[in-house]
mmCIF file of C-alpha atoms in Angstrom:
data_model
loop_
_atom_site.group_PDB
_atom_site.id
_atom_site.type_symbol
_atom_site.label_atom_id
_atom_site.label_comp_id
_atom_site.label_asym_id
_atom_site.label_seq_id
_atom_site.Cartn_x
_atom_site.Cartn_y
_atom_site.Cartn_z
ATOM 1 C CA MET A 1 0.000 0.000 0.000
ATOM 2 C CA THR A 2 1.313 3.445 -0.882
ATOM 3 C CA LEU A 3 1.071 6.109 1.810
ATOM 4 C CA LYS A 4 0.973 9.723 0.762
ATOM 5 C CA PHE A 5 1.661 13.128 2.235
ATOM 6 C CA GLN A 6 -0.777 15.527 0.564
ATOM 7 C CA PHE A 7 0.879 18.611 -0.944
ATOM 8 C CA ALA A 8 -1.036 21.885 -0.742
ATOM 9 C CA GLY A 9 1.655 24.231 -2.076
ATOM 10 C CA ALA A 10 1.573 25.413 -5.658
ATOM 11 C CA VAL A 11 4.310 24.014 -7.871
ATOM 12 C CA SER A 12 4.497 26.603 -10.633
ATOM 13 C CA GLY A 13 8.068 27.394 -11.472
ATOM 14 C CA LEU A 14 9.453 24.466 -9.464
ATOM 15 C CA ALA A 15 11.067 22.627 -12.383
ATOM 16 C CA LEU A 16 12.534 25.861 -13.712
ATOM 17 C CA LEU A 17 14.077 26.692 -10.365
ATOM 18 C CA VAL A 18 15.525 23.215 -9.926
ATOM 19 C CA ALA A 19 16.976 23.249 -13.436
ATOM 20 C CA ALA A 20 18.545 26.630 -12.779
ATOM 21 C CA THR A 21 20.455 25.362 -9.760
ATOM 22 C CA ALA A 22 23.425 24.043 -11.706
ATOM 23 C CA ALA A 23 24.111 27.475 -13.154
ATOM 24 C CA GLN A 24 24.285 29.169 -9.756
ATOM 25 C CA ALA A 25 27.232 29.833 -7.476
ATOM 26 C CA GLU A 26 27.898 27.808 -4.330
ATOM 27 C CA VAL A 27 25.294 28.353 -1.609
ATOM 28 C CA LEU A 28 26.231 28.287 2.063
ATOM 29 C CA PHE A 29 23.423 26.363 3.774
ATOM 30 C CA TRP A 30 23.650 27.456 7.436
ATOM 31 C CA SER A 31 21.556 25.110 9.568
ATOM 32 C CA THR A 32 20.747 24.158 13.156
ATOM 33 C CA GLN A 33 19.384 20.792 11.990
ATOM 34 C CA ALA A 34 21.018 17.431 11.128
ATOM 35 C CA LYS A 35 24.086 18.211 13.224
ATOM 36 C CA PRO A 36 25.378 14.684 14.039
ATOM 37 C CA VAL A 37 28.240 13.739 11.755
ATOM 38 C CA GLU A 38 26.352 10.846 10.151
ATOM 39 C CA GLU A 39 23.246 12.937 9.501
ATOM 40 C CA ALA A 40 25.202 15.879 8.141
ATOM 41 C CA GLN A 41 27.076 13.616 5.740
ATOM 42 C CA ALA A 42 23.816 11.995 4.627
ATOM 43 C CA VAL A 43 22.399 15.456 3.920
ATOM 44 C CA ARG A 44 25.430 16.355 1.815
ATOM 45 C CA GLU A 45 25.527 13.078 -0.122
ATOM 46 C CA GLN A 46 21.824 12.241 -0.466
ATOM 47 C CA VAL A 47 19.626 15.282 0.212
ATOM 48 C CA LEU A 48 21.781 17.749 -1.693
ATOM 49 C CA ASP A 49 22.621 15.401 -4.560
ATOM 50 C CA GLY A 50 21.765 17.251 -7.755
ATOM 51 C CA ALA A 51 21.373 20.605 -6.002
ATOM 52 C CA GLY A 52 24.444 22.182 -7.508
ATOM 53 C CA GLU A 53 27.264 23.628 -5.423
ATOM 54 C CA VAL A 54 26.104 23.686 -1.783
ATOM 55 C CA ASP A 55 28.190 23.991 1.363
ATOM 56 C CA TYR A 56 26.072 22.440 4.117
ATOM 57 C CA GLN A 57 27.237 23.642 7.539
ATOM 58 C CA PRO A 58 25.195 22.607 10.608
ATOM 59 C CA ASN A 59 25.859 24.336 13.917
ATOM 60 C CA ASP A 60 24.476 24.701 17.418
ATOM 61 C CA ALA A 61 21.945 27.492 17.836
ATOM 62 C CA GLY A 62 24.443 29.855 19.508
ATOM 63 C CA PRO A 63 27.133 29.947 16.795
ATOM 64 C CA TRP A 64 24.421 29.786 14.126
ATOM 65 C CA LEU A 65 22.808 32.965 15.435
ATOM 66 C CA THR A 66 26.097 34.758 16.159
ATOM 67 C CA ARG A 67 27.343 34.522 12.583
ATOM 68 C CA LEU A 68 23.920 35.320 11.135
ATOM 69 C CA ASN A 69 23.569 38.446 13.281
ATOM 70 C CA ALA A 70 27.060 39.576 12.357
ATOM 71 C CA GLU A 71 26.271 39.357 8.640
ATOM 72 C CA LEU A 72 22.925 41.097 9.077
ATOM 73 C CA LYS A 73 24.587 43.908 11.034
ATOM 74 C CA ALA A 74 27.279 44.285 8.386
ATOM 75 C CA GLY A 75 24.673 44.426 5.629
ATOM 76 C CA SER A 76 26.346 41.690 3.589
ATOM 77 C CA GLY A 77 27.488 38.127 4.046
ATOM 78 C CA SER A 78 27.993 34.662 2.634
ATOM 79 C CA ILE A 79 25.047 32.741 4.127
ATOM 80 C CA GLY A 80 22.685 31.837 1.305
ATOM 81 C CA LEU A 81 20.084 29.687 3.063
ATOM 82 C CA LEU A 82 19.022 29.220 6.671
ATOM 83 C CA GLY A 83 17.726 25.971 8.155
ATOM 84 C CA ALA A 84 16.245 26.174 11.652
ATOM 85 C CA LEU A 85 13.254 25.434 13.844
ATOM 86 C CA HIS A 86 10.156 27.598 13.847
ATOM 87 C CA GLY A 87 11.137 29.005 17.224
ATOM 88 C CA ASP A 88 14.468 30.231 15.869
ATOM 89 C CA PHE A 89 12.772 32.109 13.044
ATOM 90 C CA SER A 90 10.016 33.511 15.250
ATOM 91 C CA ALA A 91 12.670 35.165 17.417
ATOM 92 C CA MET A 92 14.081 37.026 14.396
ATOM 93 C CA SER A 93 12.951 40.297 12.868
ATOM 94 C CA THR A 94 10.969 39.628 9.704
ATOM 95 C CA ASP A 95 12.872 42.546 8.146
ATOM 96 C CA ASP A 96 15.907 40.269 8.082
ATOM 97 C CA LEU A 97 14.187 37.550 6.023
ATOM 98 C CA VAL A 98 13.132 37.553 2.357
ATOM 99 C CA ASP A 99 9.416 37.114 1.560
ATOM 100 C CA LEU A 100 9.042 33.764 -0.186
ATOM 101 C CA ASP A 101 5.445 33.721 -1.459
ATOM 102 C CA GLU A 102 6.617 34.238 -5.028
ATOM 103 C CA LEU A 103 8.101 30.711 -5.032
ATOM 104 C CA GLY A 104 4.620 29.191 -4.892
ATOM 105 C CA LEU A 105 5.883 26.549 -2.463
ATOM 106 C CA GLY A 106 4.534 25.431 0.890
ATOM 107 C CA ALA A 107 3.501 22.593 3.148
ATOM 108 C CA GLN A 108 0.543 20.263 3.057
ATOM 109 C CA SER A 109 -0.714 21.913 6.228
ATOM 110 C CA ASP A 110 -2.373 25.314 5.939
ATOM 111 C CA THR A 111 -1.590 25.701 9.642
ATOM 112 C CA PHE A 112 2.139 25.279 8.990
ATOM 113 C CA ASN A 113 2.011 27.721 6.092
ATOM 114 C CA SER A 114 0.277 30.265 8.302
ATOM 115 C CA LEU A 115 2.890 29.848 11.033
ATOM 116 C CA ALA A 116 5.609 30.382 8.417
ATOM 117 C CA GLN A 117 4.287 33.885 7.801
ATOM 118 C CA LEU A 118 5.457 34.914 11.292
ATOM 119 C CA GLY A 119 2.567 37.315 11.655
ATOM 120 C CA THR A 120 3.012 38.933 8.215
ATOM 121 C CA ASP A 121 1.108 38.497 4.954
ATOM 122 C CA ALA A 122 3.798 36.393 3.260
ATOM 123 C CA LYS A 123 5.879 33.311 4.075
ATOM 124 C CA GLN A 124 9.067 34.304 5.840
ATOM 125 C CA TYR A 125 10.278 30.734 5.738
ATOM 126 C CA ILE A 126 9.149 27.602 3.906
ATOM 127 C CA PRO A 127 8.182 24.639 6.131
ATOM 128 C CA TRP A 128 10.831 22.030 5.369
ATOM 129 C CA MET A 129 10.356 18.954 7.575
ATOM 130 C CA GLN A 130 8.486 17.865 10.677
ATOM 131 C CA ALA A 131 8.477 15.462 13.622
ATOM 132 C CA SER A 132 5.876 14.930 16.321
ATOM 133 C CA TYR A 133 4.270 12.742 18.943
ATOM 134 C CA ILE A 134 1.535 10.300 17.971
ATOM 135 C CA MET A 135 -0.623 7.526 19.348
ATOM 136 C CA ALA A 136 -0.350 3.802 18.775
ATOM 137 C CA ALA A 137 -2.568 0.821 19.505
ATOM 138 C CA ASN A 138 -2.459 -2.946 19.428
ATOM 139 C CA THR A 139 -4.870 -4.198 16.784
ATOM 140 C CA LYS A 140 -6.561 -6.202 19.554
ATOM 141 C CA ALA A 141 -7.875 -2.911 20.925
ATOM 142 C CA LEU A 142 -9.660 -1.902 17.727
ATOM 143 C CA GLU A 143 -12.718 -4.061 18.357
ATOM 144 C CA HIS A 144 -13.314 -2.090 21.560
ATOM 145 C CA LEU A 145 -13.527 1.325 19.900
ATOM 146 C CA PRO A 146 -16.699 3.198 20.883
ATOM 147 C CA GLU A 147 -19.480 2.969 18.328
ATOM 148 C CA GLY A 148 -18.958 5.434 15.491
ATOM 149 C CA ALA A 149 -15.391 6.320 16.538
ATOM 150 C CA ASP A 150 -12.639 6.668 13.919
ATOM 151 C CA ILE A 151 -9.076 6.446 15.271
ATOM 152 C CA ASN A 152 -7.984 9.166 12.824
ATOM 153 C CA THR A 153 -10.510 11.659 14.244
ATOM 154 C CA LEU A 154 -10.776 10.636 17.897
ATOM 155 C CA THR A 155 -11.862 13.030 20.630
ATOM 156 C CA TYR A 156 -10.588 12.846 24.209
ATOM 157 C CA ASP A 157 -14.001 11.624 25.331
ATOM 158 C CA GLN A 158 -13.830 8.810 22.765
ATOM 159 C CA LEU A 159 -10.293 7.932 23.854
ATOM 160 C CA ILE A 160 -11.422 7.675 27.465
ATOM 161 C CA ALA A 161 -14.423 5.577 26.459
ATOM 162 C CA TRP A 162 -12.144 3.328 24.386
ATOM 163 C CA ALA A 163 -9.678 2.830 27.232
ATOM 164 C CA THR A 164 -12.628 2.128 29.536
ATOM 165 C CA ASN A 165 -13.990 -0.516 27.159
ATOM 166 C CA VAL A 166 -10.581 -2.215 26.996
ATOM 167 C CA LYS A 167 -10.264 -2.202 30.783
ATOM 168 C CA GLU A 168 -13.701 -3.750 31.189
ATOM 169 C CA ALA A 169 -12.996 -6.379 28.529
ATOM 170 C CA THR A 170 -9.548 -7.396 29.788
ATOM 171 C CA GLY A 171 -9.813 -6.698 33.486
ATOM 172 C CA SER A 172 -6.826 -4.356 33.483
ATOM 173 C CA ALA A 173 -6.110 -0.761 32.468
ATOM 174 C CA LYS A 174 -4.210 -0.822 29.180
ATOM 175 C CA PHE A 175 -3.814 2.834 28.237
ATOM 176 C CA GLY A 176 -0.156 3.755 28.527
ATOM 177 C CA PHE A 177 1.193 7.220 29.330
ATOM 178 C CA PRO A 178 4.900 8.216 29.516
ATOM 179 C CA ALA A 179 4.801 9.396 33.139
ATOM 180 C CA GLY A 180 8.139 7.834 34.107
ATOM 181 C CA PRO A 181 11.212 9.817 35.186
ATOM 182 C CA LYS A 182 12.463 10.045 31.595
ATOM 183 C CA GLY A 183 9.031 10.174 29.980
ATOM 184 C CA LEU A 184 7.901 13.086 27.825
ATOM 185 C CA LYS A 185 4.745 13.801 29.824
ATOM 186 C CA HIS A 186 5.406 17.548 29.945
ATOM 187 C CA ARG A 187 5.194 17.711 26.138
ATOM 188 C CA PHE A 188 1.772 16.053 26.276
ATOM 189 C CA PHE A 189 0.447 18.752 28.586
ATOM 190 C CA GLN A 190 2.111 21.629 26.709
ATOM 191 C CA GLY A 191 1.396 20.487 23.169
ATOM 192 C CA TYR A 192 -1.707 18.313 23.364
ATOM 193 C CA LEU A 193 -3.916 18.689 26.428
ATOM 194 C CA TYR A 194 -3.658 22.457 26.899
ATOM 195 C CA PRO A 195 -4.066 23.458 23.230
ATOM 196 C CA SER A 196 -6.985 21.022 22.860
ATOM 197 C CA TYR A 197 -8.856 22.392 25.858
ATOM 198 C CA THR A 198 -7.642 25.980 26.366
ATOM 199 C CA ASP A 199 -6.265 27.155 22.983
ATOM 200 C CA GLY A 200 -3.182 28.280 24.861
ATOM 201 C CA VAL A 201 -0.420 27.145 27.190
ATOM 202 C CA VAL A 202 0.937 30.100 29.169
ATOM 203 C CA ARG A 203 -1.866 32.674 29.026
ATOM 204 C CA THR A 204 -4.483 30.029 29.804
ATOM 205 C CA PHE A 205 -2.496 28.063 32.371
ATOM 206 C CA ALA A 206 -4.855 28.686 35.311
ATOM 207 C CA SER A 207 -8.060 29.418 33.369
ATOM 208 C CA ASP A 208 -11.458 27.801 33.795
ATOM 209 C CA LYS A 209 -10.745 25.871 30.601
ATOM 210 C CA ALA A 210 -7.539 24.580 32.181
ATOM 211 C CA VAL A 211 -9.569 23.275 35.108
ATOM 212 C CA THR A 212 -11.666 21.307 32.601
ATOM 213 C CA ALA A 213 -8.494 19.995 30.941
ATOM 214 C CA TRP A 214 -7.155 18.625 34.206
ATOM 215 C CA GLU A 215 -10.537 17.124 35.067
ATOM 216 C CA LYS A 216 -10.346 15.285 31.733
ATOM 217 C CA MET A 217 -6.790 14.177 32.504
ATOM 218 C CA LYS A 218 -8.011 12.685 35.779
ATOM 219 C CA GLU A 219 -10.692 10.766 33.865
ATOM 220 C CA LEU A 220 -8.068 9.418 31.481
ATOM 221 C CA TRP A 221 -5.748 8.496 34.332
ATOM 222 C CA ALA A 222 -8.509 6.401 35.913
ATOM 223 C CA VAL A 223 -8.241 3.997 32.951
ATOM 224 C CA THR A 224 -4.447 4.272 32.577
ATOM 225 C CA ASN A 225 -2.077 1.463 33.499
ATOM 226 C CA PRO A 226 -0.885 2.483 37.000
ATOM 227 C CA GLY A 227 2.611 1.353 36.059
ATOM 228 C CA SER A 228 2.774 4.379 33.748
ATOM 229 C CA THR A 229 4.642 6.292 36.451
ATOM 230 C CA ASN A 230 7.580 4.059 35.484
ATOM 231 C CA PHE A 231 7.031 4.124 31.696
ATOM 232 C CA SER A 232 9.350 6.289 29.597
ATOM 233 C CA PHE A 233 9.479 4.518 26.199
ATOM 234 C CA LEU A 234 6.048 3.083 25.423
ATOM 235 C CA GLN A 235 7.354 0.755 22.698
ATOM 236 C CA GLU A 236 8.425 -1.638 25.459
ATOM 237 C CA GLN A 237 4.969 -1.823 27.026
ATOM 238 C CA LEU A 238 3.292 -2.195 23.637
ATOM 239 C CA LEU A 239 5.509 -5.147 22.827
ATOM 240 C CA ASN A 240 4.922 -6.926 26.139
ATOM 241 C CA GLU A 241 1.198 -5.985 25.936
ATOM 242 C CA ASP A 242 1.023 -4.316 29.328
ATOM 243 C CA VAL A 243 -0.335 -1.503 27.175
ATOM 244 C CA TRP A 244 -2.715 -1.699 24.221
ATOM 245 C CA ILE A 245 -3.122 2.050 23.572
ATOM 246 C CA ALA A 246 -0.267 4.535 23.976
ATOM 247 C CA PHE A 247 0.905 8.111 23.461
ATOM 248 C CA ASP A 248 4.589 8.912 22.863
ATOM 249 C CA HIS A 249 7.157 10.448 20.521
ATOM 250 C CA THR A 250 7.483 8.690 17.167
ATOM 251 C CA SER A 251 11.043 7.583 17.970
ATOM 252 C CA ARG A 252 9.902 6.028 21.270
ATOM 253 C CA LEU A 253 7.319 3.862 19.523
ATOM 254 C CA ALA A 254 9.502 2.742 16.630
ATOM 255 C CA ALA A 255 10.636 -0.626 17.977
ATOM 256 C CA ALA A 256 7.071 -1.881 18.339
ATOM 257 C CA PHE A 257 6.267 -1.186 14.677
ATOM 258 C CA ASN A 258 9.593 -2.492 13.413
ATOM 259 C CA GLU A 259 9.454 -5.761 15.369
ATOM 260 C CA ARG A 260 5.739 -6.545 14.891
ATOM 261 C CA PRO A 261 4.392 -4.231 12.164
ATOM 262 C CA ASP A 262 1.170 -6.186 11.673
ATOM 263 C CA ASP A 263 0.209 -5.970 15.349
ATOM 264 C CA PHE A 264 0.080 -2.186 15.766
ATOM 265 C CA VAL A 265 -1.549 0.870 14.203
ATOM 266 C CA ALA A 266 -0.483 4.509 14.473
ATOM 267 C CA PHE A 267 -2.941 7.391 14.551
ATOM 268 C CA PRO A 268 -3.256 11.105 15.431
ATOM 269 C CA ALA A 269 -3.681 12.546 18.909
ATOM 270 C CA PRO A 270 -7.279 13.197 19.980
ATOM 271 C CA ALA A 271 -9.172 16.478 19.795
ATOM 272 C CA GLY A 272 -10.799 18.586 22.484
ATOM 273 C CA PRO A 273 -13.181 21.583 22.463
ATOM 274 C CA GLU A 274 -10.450 23.871 21.041
ATOM 275 C CA GLY A 275 -9.265 21.551 18.295
ATOM 276 C CA ARG A 276 -6.753 18.769 17.779
ATOM 277 C CA GLY A 277 -3.825 19.957 19.828
ATOM 278 C CA PHE A 278 -0.476 18.514 18.785
ATOM 279 C CA MET A 279 3.163 19.522 19.096
ATOM 280 C CA PRO A 280 4.914 19.608 15.746
ATOM 281 C CA VAL A 281 8.641 20.067 15.620
ATOM 282 C CA ILE A 282 8.700 22.259 12.511
ATOM 283 C CA ALA A 283 11.964 22.982 10.736
ATOM 284 C CA GLY A 284 11.976 25.584 7.991
ATOM 285 C CA ILE A 285 14.246 27.115 5.375
ATOM 286 C CA ALA A 286 14.620 30.854 4.810
ATOM 287 C CA ILE A 287 16.750 33.354 2.943
ATOM 288 C CA PRO A 288 18.444 36.153 4.894
ATOM 289 C CA ARG A 289 18.281 39.594 3.310
ATOM 290 C CA THR A 290 22.095 39.526 3.024
ATOM 291 C CA ALA A 291 22.235 36.373 0.867
ATOM 292 C CA PRO A 292 24.842 36.906 -1.887
ATOM 293 C CA ASP A 293 22.900 35.155 -4.685
ATOM 294 C CA MET A 294 19.125 35.230 -4.246
ATOM 295 C CA GLU A 295 18.396 33.107 -7.310
ATOM 296 C CA ALA A 296 20.772 30.374 -6.171
ATOM 297 C CA SER A 297 19.154 30.378 -2.720
ATOM 298 C CA LYS A 298 15.665 30.131 -4.219
ATOM 299 C CA ALA A 299 16.754 27.290 -6.486
ATOM 300 C CA LEU A 300 18.067 25.399 -3.442
ATOM 301 C CA ILE A 301 14.718 25.835 -1.695
ATOM 302 C CA ALA A 302 12.983 24.397 -4.742
ATOM 303 C CA HIS A 303 15.321 21.405 -4.666
ATOM 304 C CA LEU A 304 14.694 20.784 -0.958
ATOM 305 C CA MET A 305 10.919 20.914 -1.433
ATOM 306 C CA ASP A 306 10.916 18.460 -4.328
ATOM 307 C CA PRO A 307 9.096 15.235 -3.293
ATOM 308 C CA ALA A 308 12.099 13.032 -4.056
ATOM 309 C CA THR A 309 14.320 15.253 -1.936
ATOM 310 C CA GLN A 310 11.797 15.177 0.883
ATOM 311 C CA VAL A 311 12.033 11.370 0.934
ATOM 312 C CA ALA A 312 15.832 11.623 0.946
ATOM 313 C CA THR A 313 15.545 14.043 3.870
ATOM 314 C CA LEU A 314 13.399 11.534 5.748
ATOM 315 C CA ARG A 315 16.024 8.839 5.258
ATOM 316 C CA ALA A 316 18.825 11.166 6.348
ATOM 317 C CA THR A 317 17.221 12.850 9.347
ATOM 318 C CA ASN A 318 14.104 10.867 10.397
ATOM 319 C CA PHE A 319 12.135 14.105 9.997
ATOM 320 C CA PHE A 320 8.964 13.589 7.986
ATOM 321 C CA PRO A 321 8.033 15.320 4.703
ATOM 322 C CA VAL A 322 5.690 18.292 4.624
ATOM 323 C CA VAL A 323 4.736 17.845 0.946
ATOM 324 C CA ASP A 324 3.086 15.186 -1.220
ATOM 325 C CA VAL A 325 5.318 12.105 -1.435
ATOM 326 C CA ASP A 326 4.949 8.404 -2.061
ATOM 327 C CA LEU A 327 6.717 6.663 0.797
ATOM 328 C CA PRO A 328 8.881 3.873 -0.675
ATOM 329 C CA ASP A 329 8.234 0.283 0.367
ATOM 330 C CA ASP A 330 11.769 -0.167 1.662
ATOM 331 C CA LEU A 331 11.340 2.320 4.520
ATOM 332 C CA PRO A 332 11.154 0.795 8.023
ATOM 333 C CA PRO A 333 7.572 -0.040 9.102
ATOM 334 C CA SER A 334 7.808 2.491 11.930
ATOM 335 C CA VAL A 335 8.546 5.305 9.486
ATOM 336 C CA LYS A 336 5.617 4.439 7.244
ATOM 337 C CA ALA A 337 3.180 4.045 10.147
ATOM 338 C CA ALA A 338 4.251 7.166 12.000
ATOM 339 C CA GLY A 339 4.541 9.181 8.797
ATOM 340 C CA ASN A 340 0.954 8.516 7.859
ATOM 341 C CA ALA A 341 -0.276 9.473 11.345
ATOM 342 C CA VAL A 342 1.790 12.669 11.383
ATOM 343 C CA ALA A 343 0.500 13.635 7.933
ATOM 344 C CA ILE A 344 -3.148 13.111 8.909
ATOM 345 C CA MET A 345 -2.691 14.992 12.169
ATOM 346 C CA SER A 346 -0.936 18.034 10.731
ATOM 347 C CA ALA A 347 -3.440 18.338 7.875
ATOM 348 C CA SER A 348 -6.594 17.818 9.927
ATOM 349 C CA PRO A 349 -9.073 20.705 9.629
ATOM 350 C CA ASP A 350 -9.144 21.106 13.411
ATOM 351 C CA ALA A 351 -5.348 21.051 13.818
ATOM 352 C CA ASN A 352 -4.218 23.323 16.662
ATOM 353 C CA PRO A 353 -0.437 23.095 17.029
ATOM 354 C CA GLY A 354 1.176 23.840 20.361
ATOM 355 C CA LEU A 355 4.729 24.732 19.462
ATOM 356 C CA LEU A 356 7.851 23.919 21.433
ATOM 357 C CA PRO A 357 8.550 26.559 24.111
ATOM 358 C CA ALA A 358 10.852 29.283 22.840
ATOM 359 C CA GLY A 359 12.923 32.049 24.391
ATOM 360 C CA LEU A 360 13.265 30.438 27.822
ATOM 361 C CA GLY A 361 17.040 29.971 27.784
ATOM 362 C CA ASN A 362 18.248 28.053 30.841
ATOM 363 C CA LYS A 363 14.760 28.248 32.362
ATOM 364 C CA GLY A 364 13.381 25.613 29.989
ATOM 365 C CA GLY A 365 13.691 22.892 32.599
ATOM 366 C CA ASP A 366 11.926 25.041 35.199
ATOM 367 C CA PHE A 367 9.103 25.650 32.705
ATOM 368 C CA ASN A 368 8.685 21.927 32.099
ATOM 369 C CA ARG A 369 8.742 21.278 35.840
ATOM 370 C CA VAL A 370 5.685 23.504 36.319
ATOM 371 C CA PHE A 371 3.609 21.124 34.200
ATOM 372 C CA VAL A 372 5.102 17.986 35.727
ATOM 373 C CA ASP A 373 4.490 19.268 39.261
ATOM 374 C CA THR A 374 0.940 20.236 38.330
ATOM 375 C CA PHE A 375 0.294 16.742 37.009
ATOM 376 C CA GLU A 376 1.761 15.061 40.060
ATOM 377 C CA ARG A 377 -0.190 17.225 42.496
ATOM 378 C CA ILE A 378 -3.549 17.094 40.701
ATOM 379 C CA VAL A 379 -3.610 13.648 39.126
ATOM 380 C CA LEU A 380 -1.322 11.567 41.323
ATOM 381 C CA ALA A 381 -1.826 13.271 44.698
ATOM 382 C CA GLY A 382 -5.462 14.274 44.193
ATOM 383 C CA GLN A 383 -5.043 17.894 45.300
ATOM 384 C CA PRO A 384 -7.752 20.448 44.345
ATOM 385 C CA ILE A 385 -7.266 21.597 40.752
ATOM 386 C CA GLU A 386 -7.960 25.312 41.255
ATOM 387 C CA ARG A 387 -5.637 25.558 44.258
ATOM 388 C CA VAL A 388 -2.785 23.792 42.462
ATOM 389 C CA LEU A 389 -3.133 25.939 39.336
ATOM 390 C CA GLU A 390 -3.112 29.176 41.328
ATOM 391 C CA ASP A 391 -0.042 27.994 43.226
ATOM 392 C CA GLN A 392 1.874 26.870 40.131
ATOM 393 C CA LYS A 393 0.815 30.037 38.309
ATOM 394 C CA LYS A 394 3.097 32.067 40.607
ATOM 395 C CA THR A 395 6.093 29.996 39.542
ATOM 396 C CA LEU A 396 5.154 30.291 35.878
ATOM 397 C CA VAL A 397 4.813 34.074 36.128
ATOM 398 C CA ARG A 398 8.324 34.318 37.607
ATOM 399 C CA ILE A 399 9.769 32.200 34.804
ATOM 400 C CA MET A 400 8.129 34.252 32.064
ATOM 401 C CA ASN A 401 9.106 37.573 33.649
ATOM 402 C CA ASP A 402 12.686 36.448 34.286
ATOM 403 C CA THR A 403 13.155 35.314 30.682
ATOM 404 C CA GLY A 404 10.984 37.919 28.964
ATOM 405 C CA ALA A 405 9.942 35.183 26.526
ATOM 406 C CA PRO A 406 7.060 36.281 24.285
ATOM 407 C CA CYS A 407 4.090 34.000 23.676
ATOM 408 C CA TRP A 408 4.220 31.185 21.137
ATOM 409 C CA ALA A 409 1.358 29.394 19.373
ATOM 410 C CA PRO A 410 -1.351 28.667 20.232
ATOM 411 C CA ASP A 411 -1.164 31.557 22.728
ATOM 412 C CA ALA A 412 -1.908 34.940 21.192
ATOM 413 C CA PRO A 413 1.238 37.021 20.485
ATOM 414 C CA SER A 414 2.540 39.311 23.210
ATOM 415 C CA GLU A 415 4.734 42.392 23.480
ATOM 416 C CA GLY A 416 7.417 41.236 25.851
ATOM 417 C CA ALA A 417 6.962 38.429 28.352
ATOM 418 C CA CYS A 418 3.967 36.189 27.733
ATOM 419 C CA PRO A 419 1.426 36.949 30.468
ATOM 420 C CA VAL A 420 -0.181 34.283 32.639
ATOM 421 C CA GLU A 421 -3.728 35.563 32.677
#
């Protein structure tokens, strides 16, 4: 069976731009992505094959930004193309990036394309690749789905009903949640639960809608395997069948699909009253205003957005395509399963992405701890929701004021530190 990523971007001029690449000068591709030696080499040899003369140079965020800012300040430079996460671009002035609408390129997801505008009327970067968290289930669980439920369009209420049905049928709770010491539970609250129920993360932290979200989390926990406080990689529990339904990062579910591909299905996260909250890790490509050869930079973008190149990027980086591709049969089962789920989730009409926190510096761990502590106090310790939220709100306010970090989606933009309302 061929799985597809639907492509919503226009393709006019694509072939012309790709063909023009060979005639252009070398482009310095300055990136924060694919930094490990093996990945970087795979990008050079596979992803950039046929792209003309390209010098791919991945760096940590600090050196990446230092050199970029120096060139922007000087008014000229050698960087031809930028590769970075959405959060890196959102922290930049849009005056320093070239509008890219004229390329007619974009992602499958209208939501991603809108984010790429960075609050303007034109794309400031082109969505390039994506990763995310998804859900997985043993095929044994499918017969217990609530009547009329579709795993690709589940709601939280349907998920809870499903987990309840499985518990009643098997005599044990078989929903698995990564609540262990190394589990990614904080990302679930920040990118899934809060966006789905409050349409925010920071502004709405202690809102009435947040109270409802935590009430729903308590309902879900009642049908969750109690051993989840020790679960960090749900692939293990799926394989030993302590868990039949699970939420986790794609990489932490991979072994289950690769070892027993016929026994498991992957599907999008559920939706709440404010949409289908999910946390995409969106990487984009952009042209700085100081690029030495604009046409060469644009031709490289066209090459990177070509479906064949997107598949090569998947092989090299394990980041999924954002455009229409046929996934080859020789990809690992985990890639095909997760890729389909990610594509459906990001393109769903009710998609409501909760982006990775940005601008927190060394306070990122403290920010995550707020959500973990809230979970432990409300769900595990049974403390009153309103009291816990008001208490944790004080800590969150201090973190935001200390860092001055502005709001990120789905919170409404802010001038200065994102307020906790």
